[in-house]
XYZ file of C-alpha atoms in Angstrom:
685
model
C 0.000 0.000 0.000
C 1.073 3.556 -0.581
C 2.749 4.400 2.727
C 1.301 7.921 2.876
C -2.228 6.496 3.131
C -1.714 3.562 5.489
C -3.225 5.551 8.342
C -6.561 6.073 6.579
C -6.912 2.428 5.594
C -5.942 1.042 9.002
C -8.268 3.534 10.707
C -11.282 2.346 8.741
C -10.488 -1.324 9.171
C -10.035 -0.822 12.910
C -13.454 0.794 13.157
C -15.018 -2.038 11.216
C -13.422 -4.643 13.466
C -15.277 -3.137 16.433
C -18.527 -2.611 14.564
C -19.404 -6.243 13.948
C -22.096 -7.213 11.471
C -24.657 -4.479 11.169
C -28.255 -5.547 11.153
C -29.822 -2.510 9.548
C -29.217 0.890 8.050
C -29.048 3.781 10.542
C -30.086 7.073 8.965
C -28.800 10.492 10.005
C -32.006 11.599 11.761
C -32.858 13.341 15.018
C -34.797 10.267 16.113
C -31.686 8.101 15.865
C -29.434 10.657 17.573
C -31.723 12.610 19.928
C -28.984 14.079 22.126
C -26.297 14.612 19.501
C -27.661 17.388 17.324
C -24.328 19.227 17.030
C -22.335 16.072 16.269
C -24.831 14.989 13.617
C -24.704 18.426 12.004
C -20.904 18.218 11.858
C -21.072 14.722 10.364
C -23.497 15.811 7.641
C -21.289 18.804 6.875
C -18.280 16.481 6.519
C -20.231 14.309 4.062
C -21.153 17.402 2.058
C -17.498 18.479 1.905
C -16.509 14.983 0.791
C -19.137 15.060 -1.956
C -17.822 18.441 -3.136
C -14.243 17.160 -3.271
C -15.384 14.419 -5.621
C -17.805 16.491 -7.701
C -15.559 19.477 -8.338
C -11.993 18.173 -7.991
C -12.082 14.352 -8.250
C -10.087 14.457 -4.998
C -11.165 11.042 -3.744
C -8.547 10.698 -1.033
C -9.553 13.986 0.536
C -13.186 12.992 0.253
C -12.371 9.828 2.213
C -10.834 11.982 4.933
C -14.090 13.945 5.247
C -16.235 10.808 5.129
C -14.020 9.408 7.894
C -15.248 12.127 10.249
C -18.870 11.226 9.595
C -18.099 7.507 9.874
C -16.817 7.994 13.405
C -20.192 9.384 14.329
C -22.341 6.840 12.483
C -20.622 3.726 11.047
C -23.966 2.003 10.387
C -25.192 4.207 7.553
C -25.398 2.293 4.261
C -25.063 5.330 1.999
C -21.934 6.543 3.820
C -20.363 3.066 3.593
C -21.089 3.040 -0.134
C -19.586 6.520 -0.628
C -16.374 5.453 1.121
C -16.162 2.206 -0.852
C -16.692 3.932 -4.202
C -14.114 6.594 -3.311
C -11.556 3.855 -2.670
C -12.450 2.245 -6.000
C -11.998 5.535 -7.846
C -8.801 6.882 -6.301
C -5.469 6.242 -7.995
C -3.585 7.151 -4.813
C -4.378 4.011 -2.808
C -3.302 0.921 -4.767
C -4.442 -1.341 -1.903
C -8.168 -1.188 -2.505
C -9.219 -3.819 0.042
C -11.193 -1.182 2.007
C -13.394 -0.730 -1.082
C -14.573 -4.319 -0.755
C -15.069 -4.010 3.003
C -17.212 -0.885 2.823
C -19.251 -1.812 -0.250
C -20.105 -5.240 1.136
C -21.023 -3.531 4.408
C -23.319 -1.143 2.535
C -25.040 -4.031 0.761
C -25.559 -5.958 4.011
C -27.043 -2.864 5.699
C -29.384 -2.035 2.833
C -29.454 -4.497 -0.096
C -31.506 -2.136 -2.282
C -29.388 0.963 -1.611
C -28.419 1.234 -5.298
C -29.514 -0.676 -8.376
C -25.821 -1.246 -9.211
C -24.753 -2.346 -5.730
C -24.006 -5.910 -6.869
C -21.908 -4.518 -9.730
C -19.929 -2.312 -7.332
C -19.496 -5.293 -5.003
C -18.184 -7.348 -7.919
C -15.844 -4.577 -9.011
C -14.404 -4.256 -5.500
C -13.833 -8.011 -5.330
C -12.296 -7.953 -8.830
C -9.630 -5.322 -8.081
C -8.727 -7.281 -4.960
C -8.244 -10.521 -6.895
C -11.193 -12.315 -5.290
C -12.199 -13.923 -8.557
C -15.018 -16.211 -7.384
C -16.782 -13.508 -5.382
C -16.396 -11.057 -8.257
C -17.915 -13.535 -10.733
C -20.802 -14.208 -8.326
C -21.626 -10.503 -7.882
C -21.111 -9.619 -11.552
C -23.450 -12.475 -12.482
C -26.120 -11.118 -10.135
C -25.858 -7.747 -11.823
C -25.831 -9.381 -15.264
C -29.309 -10.761 -14.575
C -30.481 -7.246 -13.666
C -28.916 -5.789 -16.832
C -30.565 -8.469 -18.990
C -33.960 -7.810 -17.437
C -33.576 -4.095 -18.038
C -32.171 -4.648 -21.562
C -29.118 -2.535 -20.711
C -26.997 -3.507 -23.698
C -23.890 -1.486 -22.775
C -24.008 -2.725 -19.206
C -24.403 -6.288 -20.445
C -21.322 -6.107 -22.652
C -19.215 -4.447 -19.976
C -20.216 -6.917 -17.268
C -19.670 -9.935 -19.502
C -16.169 -8.628 -20.280
C -15.419 -8.248 -16.554
C -16.658 -11.772 -15.812
C -14.352 -12.994 -18.560
C -11.419 -11.127 -16.985
C -12.103 -12.742 -13.616
C -12.178 -16.132 -15.294
C -8.720 -15.485 -16.738
C -7.568 -14.255 -13.333
C -8.780 -17.420 -11.639
C -7.059 -19.563 -14.260
C -3.742 -17.703 -14.113
C -3.681 -17.542 -10.313
C -3.508 -21.344 -10.250
C 0.007 -21.213 -11.757
C 1.715 -17.877 -10.946
C 5.188 -17.286 -12.350
C 8.127 -17.158 -9.924
C 9.434 -13.609 -9.751
C 10.769 -10.871 -7.544
C 9.078 -7.544 -8.302
C 11.035 -4.660 -6.785
C 10.117 -0.986 -6.627
C 13.047 1.050 -7.985
C 12.953 3.259 -4.894
C 12.856 6.944 -4.040
C 15.690 8.007 -6.322
C 13.479 7.141 -9.290
C 9.861 7.035 -8.107
C 7.799 9.837 -6.591
C 4.184 10.426 -5.607
C 3.558 11.465 -9.220
C 3.069 8.943 -12.074
C 6.230 7.348 -13.518
C 5.691 5.746 -16.954
C 7.215 5.040 -20.348
C 10.396 3.357 -19.127
C 13.194 2.293 -21.519
C 16.554 0.822 -20.494
C 19.810 0.458 -22.430
C 20.956 -3.162 -22.977
C 23.594 -3.199 -20.222
C 21.120 -1.786 -17.680
C 23.218 1.231 -16.782
C 20.922 4.019 -18.001
C 17.200 4.333 -17.413
C 15.010 6.800 -19.323
C 11.418 7.293 -18.276
C 8.474 9.663 -18.229
C 7.107 11.396 -15.140
C 4.630 14.120 -14.257
C 6.407 15.684 -11.300
C 6.560 19.290 -10.134
C 9.909 20.235 -11.773
C 8.491 19.587 -15.230
C 9.661 22.036 -17.900
C 7.329 25.020 -17.773
C 5.847 23.894 -14.427
C 2.358 23.898 -15.875
C -0.594 21.694 -14.912
C -2.775 19.807 -17.352
C -6.553 19.707 -16.936
C -6.383 16.436 -14.966
C -4.502 18.152 -12.128
C -1.109 16.578 -12.911
C 1.904 18.361 -14.373
C 2.756 17.867 -18.035
C 4.959 14.867 -18.858
C 8.748 15.211 -19.081
C 11.566 12.772 -19.832
C 14.036 11.902 -17.042
C 17.263 9.942 -16.770
C 18.760 7.806 -13.989
C 22.123 5.999 -14.039
C 23.209 2.860 -12.227
C 25.951 3.831 -9.763
C 27.434 1.217 -7.391
C 24.418 -1.010 -7.860
C 21.840 1.705 -7.180
C 19.874 3.985 -9.455
C 21.014 7.583 -9.080
C 18.770 10.528 -8.413
C 16.969 11.420 -11.600
C 17.841 14.232 -13.975
C 15.357 16.066 -16.159
C 16.717 15.932 -19.726
C 15.627 19.540 -20.196
C 15.295 21.306 -23.508
C 15.213 20.564 -26.384
C 13.959 17.056 -25.463
C 11.378 18.477 -23.062
C 9.038 21.343 -23.830
C 6.247 23.128 -21.972
C 3.800 20.486 -23.215
C 3.667 16.685 -22.980
C 6.990 14.929 -23.677
C 7.337 11.179 -23.102
C 10.006 8.612 -23.939
C 8.539 5.493 -25.578
C 11.448 3.726 -27.278
C 15.242 3.474 -27.567
C 17.716 2.580 -30.326
C 20.967 2.216 -28.359
C 23.386 1.673 -31.248
C 22.372 4.991 -32.814
C 22.011 6.720 -29.419
C 18.430 7.618 -30.253
C 15.265 7.984 -28.197
C 11.769 7.709 -29.605
C 9.509 10.362 -28.054
C 5.814 11.081 -27.868
C 5.008 14.788 -27.957
C 1.746 16.676 -27.880
C -1.619 16.525 -26.214
C -4.741 14.640 -27.251
C -3.493 13.783 -30.765
C 0.246 13.609 -30.151
C 2.926 12.374 -32.565
C 6.190 10.420 -32.518
C 9.582 12.187 -32.646
C 13.202 11.081 -32.719
C 16.109 12.667 -30.849
C 19.812 11.718 -31.190
C 22.631 12.126 -28.677
C 25.320 14.139 -30.474
C 28.495 15.150 -28.673
C 27.293 15.991 -25.171
C 23.642 16.808 -25.791
C 20.407 15.534 -27.255
C 19.395 16.997 -30.602
C 16.236 18.928 -31.370
C 13.540 16.205 -31.687
C 12.556 15.554 -35.303
C 8.984 14.611 -36.082
C 8.598 11.299 -37.911
C 7.039 11.600 -41.395
C 3.328 11.560 -42.083
C 3.492 7.939 -43.185
C 3.859 7.196 -39.447
C 2.175 10.167 -37.795
C -1.406 11.063 -38.589
C -4.145 13.397 -37.427
C -4.904 10.765 -34.773
C -2.901 9.526 -31.756
C 0.458 7.774 -32.094
C 1.277 7.003 -28.473
C 4.139 4.505 -28.197
C 6.659 2.634 -30.311
C 9.870 0.639 -30.587
C 12.488 -0.231 -33.198
C 13.520 -3.682 -34.339
C 17.092 -4.528 -33.260
C 18.530 -3.427 -36.633
C 16.491 -0.212 -36.554
C 14.762 -0.933 -39.880
C 11.272 -1.691 -38.560
C 9.188 0.608 -36.400
C 6.352 -0.867 -34.356
C 3.977 1.752 -32.970
C 0.483 2.232 -31.576
C -2.174 4.418 -33.151
C -5.938 4.857 -33.030
C -6.248 5.828 -36.703
C -9.308 4.562 -38.615
C -9.298 1.068 -40.084
C -7.949 -0.780 -37.056
C -9.446 -3.466 -34.842
C -10.657 -0.920 -32.257
C -9.045 1.616 -29.924
C -5.245 1.801 -30.071
C -3.725 -0.826 -32.382
C -0.141 -1.891 -33.114
C 1.208 -1.034 -36.586
C 4.461 -1.819 -38.397
C 6.382 0.450 -40.781
C 9.595 -0.444 -42.657
C 12.408 2.005 -43.281
C 12.652 2.582 -47.047
C 15.423 5.144 -47.006
C 17.740 6.721 -44.479
C 14.991 9.022 -43.192
C 11.861 7.587 -44.784
C 9.300 5.120 -43.521
C 6.883 3.064 -45.572
C 3.127 2.867 -45.285
C 2.149 1.367 -41.898
C 0.562 -2.079 -41.775
C -1.846 -3.100 -38.998
C -0.586 -6.272 -37.284
C -4.078 -7.739 -37.546
C -6.707 -9.277 -35.310
C -4.364 -11.889 -33.850
C -2.283 -9.180 -32.122
C -4.805 -6.360 -31.940
C -8.047 -6.715 -29.991
C -11.205 -4.561 -30.070
C -9.706 -2.813 -27.023
C -6.568 -0.691 -26.546
C -3.044 -2.009 -27.152
C -0.269 0.174 -25.759
C 3.438 0.281 -24.801
C 4.829 -1.983 -27.537
C 8.454 -3.228 -27.143
C 10.527 -6.005 -28.704
C 13.213 -8.422 -27.498
C 16.828 -7.809 -28.535
C 16.726 -10.789 -30.913
C 13.625 -9.407 -32.593
C 11.656 -12.623 -32.076
C 9.289 -11.683 -29.240
C 6.897 -8.769 -29.175
C 5.762 -7.428 -25.814
C 2.819 -5.081 -25.384
C 0.057 -4.171 -22.976
C -3.590 -4.745 -23.792
C -6.998 -4.321 -22.241
C -8.253 -7.155 -24.415
C -7.165 -10.764 -25.071
C -6.909 -12.589 -21.725
C -6.417 -9.511 -19.549
C -7.326 -9.973 -15.890
C -8.211 -6.257 -15.633
C -6.910 -2.963 -17.018
C -3.756 -3.161 -19.126
C -1.926 -6.505 -18.856
C 1.459 -7.390 -20.385
C 1.359 -9.904 -23.263
C 4.018 -11.590 -25.357
C 3.808 -12.940 -28.886
C 6.507 -14.977 -30.657
C 7.521 -14.673 -34.287
C 6.453 -17.826 -36.161
C 8.070 -17.643 -39.582
C 6.950 -14.278 -40.883
C 3.835 -14.049 -38.726
C 3.309 -13.238 -35.072
C 1.791 -16.011 -32.974
C -1.112 -15.799 -30.536
C -0.461 -13.346 -27.664
C -0.109 -14.930 -24.222
C -0.678 -13.212 -20.889
C 2.742 -13.071 -19.225
C 1.069 -14.144 -15.967
C 0.499 -13.272 -12.339
C 1.901 -11.637 -10.236
C 3.504 -9.466 -12.950
C -0.007 -8.649 -14.108
C -2.780 -7.583 -11.735
C -6.329 -6.186 -12.072
C -4.618 -2.751 -12.330
C -2.535 -1.311 -15.213
C 0.869 -2.719 -16.261
C 2.630 -0.879 -19.094
C 5.881 -0.387 -21.079
C 7.400 -3.790 -20.371
C 11.112 -3.860 -21.328
C 12.828 -7.270 -21.266
C 16.619 -7.333 -20.890
C 18.863 -9.220 -23.379
C 19.441 -12.189 -21.072
C 15.709 -12.547 -20.406
C 16.273 -12.670 -16.648
C 14.991 -9.191 -15.823
C 12.506 -6.671 -17.112
C 11.443 -3.156 -16.227
C 7.924 -1.788 -16.386
C 5.449 0.741 -15.035
C 2.801 -0.657 -12.707
C 0.203 0.218 -10.109
C 1.020 -2.036 -7.158
C 0.403 -2.020 -3.379
C 3.813 -0.482 -2.609
C 3.663 2.392 -5.071
C 4.392 5.860 -3.762
C 1.271 7.112 -5.505
C -0.213 6.306 -8.905
C 2.199 4.291 -11.112
C 5.821 3.502 -10.161
C 8.687 1.844 -12.021
C 9.608 -1.741 -11.082
C 12.260 -4.327 -11.862
C 11.003 -7.866 -12.464
C 13.440 -10.709 -11.796
C 12.392 -14.027 -13.334
C 13.370 -16.976 -11.146
C 12.480 -19.731 -13.596
C 10.993 -23.120 -12.645
C 11.205 -24.057 -8.995
C 14.210 -26.208 -8.158
C 14.954 -28.282 -5.041
C 17.856 -26.111 -3.964
C 18.476 -22.894 -2.084
C 18.499 -19.687 -4.096
C 21.568 -17.507 -3.756
C 21.704 -13.757 -3.866
C 19.748 -11.069 -2.094
C 16.210 -11.748 -0.888
C 13.509 -9.555 -2.339
C 13.351 -7.276 0.676
C 17.030 -6.389 0.266
C 17.223 -6.158 -3.508
C 16.306 -2.500 -3.726
C 15.931 -0.360 -0.592
C 12.831 1.758 -0.054
C 13.124 5.438 0.665
C 10.910 8.231 1.847
C 8.369 9.468 -0.619
C 8.082 12.947 -2.020
C 4.600 14.410 -2.210
C 3.587 17.102 -4.675
C 0.413 19.084 -4.172
C -1.873 19.527 -7.116
C -5.649 19.377 -7.046
C -7.080 22.240 -4.971
C -3.910 24.289 -5.256
C -3.572 24.275 -9.027
C -4.204 28.004 -9.060
C -1.376 28.536 -6.591
C 1.252 26.623 -8.508
C 2.046 29.507 -10.815
C 3.671 30.961 -7.696
C 7.099 29.913 -6.487
C 7.372 26.321 -5.292
C 9.286 25.458 -2.132
C 10.455 22.072 -0.907
C 9.689 21.532 2.785
C 11.808 18.650 3.994
C 13.395 17.269 7.124
C 13.629 14.306 9.466
C 11.360 12.875 12.151
C 13.325 11.730 15.193
C 12.576 10.360 18.675
C 13.248 13.202 21.125
C 15.145 11.109 23.667
C 17.263 8.858 21.431
C 17.375 10.927 18.212
C 16.637 7.746 16.257
C 14.662 8.064 12.978
C 10.927 7.406 13.100
C 8.314 6.446 10.574
C 5.606 9.042 11.108
C 2.562 10.489 9.369
C 3.156 14.067 8.239
C -0.009 16.083 7.553
C -0.069 19.528 5.946
C -3.114 21.786 6.141
C -4.064 25.217 4.877
C -4.899 27.031 8.122
C -6.991 29.714 6.441
C -9.077 27.265 4.410
C -9.146 24.605 7.131
C -8.316 21.931 4.542
C -5.937 18.996 4.630
C -3.541 19.393 1.702
C -1.348 16.320 1.934
C -0.541 13.317 4.075
C 2.732 11.448 3.620
C 4.998 9.210 5.671
C 8.610 9.719 6.668
C 11.035 6.958 5.788
C 11.348 4.355 8.550
C 15.134 4.036 8.074
C 16.226 7.662 7.740
C 13.215 9.508 9.141
C 13.304 11.735 6.045
C 10.317 13.354 4.388
C 9.887 15.913 1.632
C 6.899 17.739 0.216
C 6.708 20.364 -2.514
C 4.309 23.220 -1.773
C 3.440 26.619 -3.243
C 4.514 29.754 -1.397
C 2.117 32.412 -0.083
C 0.067 30.089 2.157
C -0.271 29.815 5.939
C 0.453 26.147 6.651
C -0.235 23.916 9.623
C 1.837 20.777 10.056
C 1.025 17.808 12.291
C 3.357 14.848 12.797
C 2.150 11.600 14.412
C 3.741 8.248 15.179
C 2.303 5.392 17.296
C 3.626 5.488 20.858
C 4.653 9.153 20.648
C 3.020 12.505 21.284
C 2.130 14.353 18.127
C 3.927 17.538 17.093
C 2.199 20.540 15.554
C 3.212 23.958 14.339
C 2.186 26.521 11.781
C 4.268 28.610 9.443
C 3.715 31.151 6.700
C 5.734 30.878 3.482
C 5.962 34.375 1.957
C 4.909 34.575 -1.691
C 8.238 36.215 -2.563
C 10.427 33.670 -0.730
C 13.863 33.230 -2.264
C 14.672 29.879 -0.646
C 14.189 26.808 -2.821
C 13.826 24.601 0.246
C 13.046 24.773 3.965
C 14.566 22.081 6.154
C 13.544 21.149 9.683
C 14.128 18.240 12.060
C 11.087 17.404 14.182
C 11.432 15.632 17.528
C 8.594 13.503 18.921
C 8.356 12.892 22.661
C 7.175 9.652 24.187
C 3.852 9.163 25.960
C 5.354 9.331 29.454
C 4.663 11.256 32.646
C 5.931 14.816 32.382
C 5.996 14.883 28.556
C 4.379 17.930 27.017
C 3.753 19.506 23.642
C 2.806 22.966 22.450
C -0.521 22.924 20.633
C 0.522 25.305 17.883
C -2.636 24.794 15.838
C -5.088 25.779 18.583
C -6.450 29.213 17.673
C -8.666 31.675 19.575
C -10.392 34.892 18.606
C -8.404 37.972 19.623
C -8.623 38.642 23.386
C -11.263 35.922 23.697
C -11.422 32.313 24.819
C -13.684 31.083 22.011
C -12.050 28.431 19.807
C -11.788 29.044 16.086
C -12.939 26.347 13.658
C -9.349 26.069 12.374
C -8.509 24.408 15.726
C -10.674 21.344 15.094
C -7.978 19.188 13.504
C -5.644 19.774 16.459
C -8.405 19.086 18.961
C -9.219 15.812 17.227
C -5.550 14.823 17.494
C -5.804 15.260 21.282
C -8.896 13.053 21.349
C -7.012 10.345 19.449
C -4.096 10.398 21.891
C -6.487 10.075 24.815
C -8.364 7.225 23.122
C -5.133 5.380 22.312
C -3.793 5.868 25.866
C -6.816 5.371 28.161
C -4.769 5.452 31.391
C -3.143 8.858 31.058
C -4.330 12.081 32.736
C -3.366 15.400 31.209
C -3.119 19.074 31.972
C -4.208 21.662 29.416
C -2.539 24.995 30.161
C -2.958 28.463 28.716
C -0.130 31.013 28.381
C 0.110 34.668 27.291
C 2.801 37.220 26.521
C 3.577 40.141 28.893
C 1.504 42.741 27.064
C -1.346 44.122 29.184
C -2.538 43.687 32.752
C -1.215 40.627 34.604
C -4.573 39.798 36.151
C -6.284 40.055 32.757
C -3.681 37.748 31.173
C -4.100 35.248 33.997
C -7.882 35.108 33.520
C -7.601 34.919 29.728
C -5.089 32.038 29.845
C -7.254 30.099 32.282
C -10.428 30.639 30.234
C -8.700 29.453 27.070
C -7.428 26.291 28.735
C -10.940 25.651 30.062
C -12.413 26.084 26.560
C -10.182 23.289 25.293
C -11.108 20.997 28.181
C -14.816 21.746 27.727
C -14.552 20.854 24.037
C -12.818 17.562 24.834
C -15.441 16.654 27.437
C -18.103 17.426 24.846
C -16.457 14.869 22.556
C -16.834 12.174 25.209
C -13.511 12.412 27.074
C -13.916 11.632 30.799
C -13.587 14.933 32.696
C -11.646 13.191 35.474
C -8.760 12.692 33.041
C -8.435 16.418 32.331
C -7.187 19.433 34.267
C -6.964 23.004 33.070
C -4.750 25.756 34.398
C -3.825 29.266 33.333
C -0.226 30.425 33.744
C -0.761 33.871 32.275
C 2.597 35.504 31.598
C 4.477 33.507 34.260
C 6.032 30.794 32.047
C 7.498 32.355 28.896
C 9.452 30.179 26.453
C 10.837 33.064 24.373
C 11.942 36.682 24.675
C 8.952 39.005 25.166
C 10.893 41.949 23.741
C 10.224 40.816 20.148
C 6.959 40.152 18.347
C 8.245 36.725 17.301
C 8.979 35.854 20.921
C 5.637 37.167 22.165
C 3.873 35.073 19.531
C 5.616 31.924 20.823
C 4.609 32.777 24.383
C 0.923 33.039 23.447
C 0.261 29.320 23.423
C -1.701 26.312 24.698
C 0.144 23.286 26.079
C -0.691 19.631 26.625
C 1.141 17.855 29.478
C 0.899 14.259 30.685
C 0.409 14.149 34.478
C-alpha cells in the first residue's frame, strides 16, 4: 500500500473490526441521535465536503478523509459506507483497494436495495482485490439485472469483466516465480512514472514522469503536471537521483520517452496533447538533438502514443488509433525505405490487436518476441502485459505473461533485458508511492529443489521516503514559487529516525492538503508546496506525542527549500507539547474552527492511551494587565477541556490551568517571541 495512506486504511479497518455485522441501516435523523444534534450536524457537513471534493476536484482521497469524520459518528449508515467504498475504488492514490470491498459489502448488508448497481460495485471491488469467485458471483447477479432491463452497454461491460475474472482465476492457479522490486525513491515519486526504456547493459534508465519540476511547471486539466523525460544511471548497484533531460527534449507540453535505439544513441519520443505524434532525438556530442517529427506515413491526425524499433532499426512498431484498425489503439508496423523515410504502416491484424486498446509496444533484442500491454485478449483487468513470438513471418497468438507481474490494475511499457532474466515496467502495485511507479522484475524460472543464492527480495532494492507534490485544490497557486519543505522525524530522547505520518493543512481554508509518511530508516520526508500560504503541520507516530506547528511561506520567498528536524516525545509522565494549531479569537477564549484538527488529534491520543491524565494549560505574553492575562489564559485552557469533554472524554482525566505571563518560552521583547509565548500546552500528568 502507498505508505502515505496507510493511516486512513488502518483507521477504517479498525473501526469495522469493532462494529461487527450491522443488522440494519441507521439514517442520520434526530430520532436516531436525539442528544447529539451538534455532532450529527458536523457529520453531515463532513459528508457534504466529501461530496464536493469528488464532484468538483475528483479528490477522492480527501473525500475519504471527510467521510471518515462522519463515519466515526455513524458507522452504520449504508449510503456513507457506499460513498467510502466507491471513493476507494476511484482513487489512484491508494493501490491497496481492500477497504473498497469491506465498505461496499457492508453497505449491501445494511441495505441491499441501496443502489440498483450495488451488486456490480461489489463485484468490481472483489475484482480489483483478486477475489475472482466472489467477483464472478456478484457480476453475475448484476448481469441478470442488466438483462432484465435490456441494458446492452451494461451487459457487454459486465460480460467482459466476468471474462477477466475467469482469466484471473485460471492464471492464479500457476503464478510465475518472480521478484518484483520498486526502484525506490531516487526514481519514483508520488507522481506517475511511466514510459520506461533501459539500455541493454542496464546502466541508463530513461522514463516519463509528471512531477513538479516539469519544464514550464504547468498543470494539465487532470490536475497533474505535463509529462517530461528523465534519466537515472546505475551507480554502485543503485539507481542515481533522476535528472530532467531539459530542452530541447522536453518542452512546456507533454513529452514522453517510448522507445530506444541504443546503437544509434536515439530515443523515440511522444510529444503533444490529445493527438500527439512520434519524434526522434539523437545524442550528439554531449547533448540531445532537437527532436525531429517522424514523417506523415507514421504520424497522422490521430494519436500515435508509443513505439519501438527492431534490433537493426529498420522496422518501427507503434500504436495508433487511426481509422481502419481493430478498435481503440492498435499496433502497426512500418519499414524504413530510405535513411529518413518510412513506408506505409501495416496493422498487425486481429491476432495481435483486440477490439480494445493495445499500448506500450516493445521487442526483445533478438527481434523474435513482441511485448505489449492490452486491455483485451486474456487480460485480468486494465492493461496486462502480453508476449507474442515470431512464427516464420507471422506473429503467434499473444499470451498473458502471468500473475503476479499482471494484476487487475494497469501494467505498461514492459522492457525485457537481453538475457531474459529481468525486465522493467510501469505498474500500479500495493507499494507504489502514488499512482504508477517503475519496477524491476526478476524471473526466477521453474522451482528447483535447492536454495536460491543472492539477495532476498526485501534487500534487492531499498525503499526510501516518498516525495509528495500538491496539485488538485492548489492548481491556481502553482504559478507561484514552489518550495520544498523537507526534514527528518526523530525520537526526542534517542534521536533515532521514526516512521511518522506528516499532515499539511491550509490554516486559512481549514483543509488537509497532503498526508505522507517519513522513511522508517532515515526519518526523512519531503513535500513540494506553493509559497504564499499559511500552513499547519502535524506529525504523528504510534507510541509518541504528536507535534504541531504553523508557518507562513511568503509569496516572494527566495529559498528553494526549507529544512527542519522534528522531535517527537514519548507518551510518558511529564511529557508535554505545544498545541501550535489551537487558535482563539483575539482577546477571547472562544475556539476558532481552524482548531478542530488539532483538537481531534488530542482526542485520538487520549483514546489510544486510556490510562493517562493530562493538563491543558494556557499562556500569554507580557503585554497588558497581569490579572487580565491570567484570567484569559485560564479561560482558554478551560475552553479546550470543555470541548474535549463534549467529545466524550472523561472529565476526570483532564485538568486546566492558566499560567498567564508567568512561564514564557521566548523573549517578550520581540513580536516573534511574544507570539511563541501566546500558546496552549498539553502535558501528561
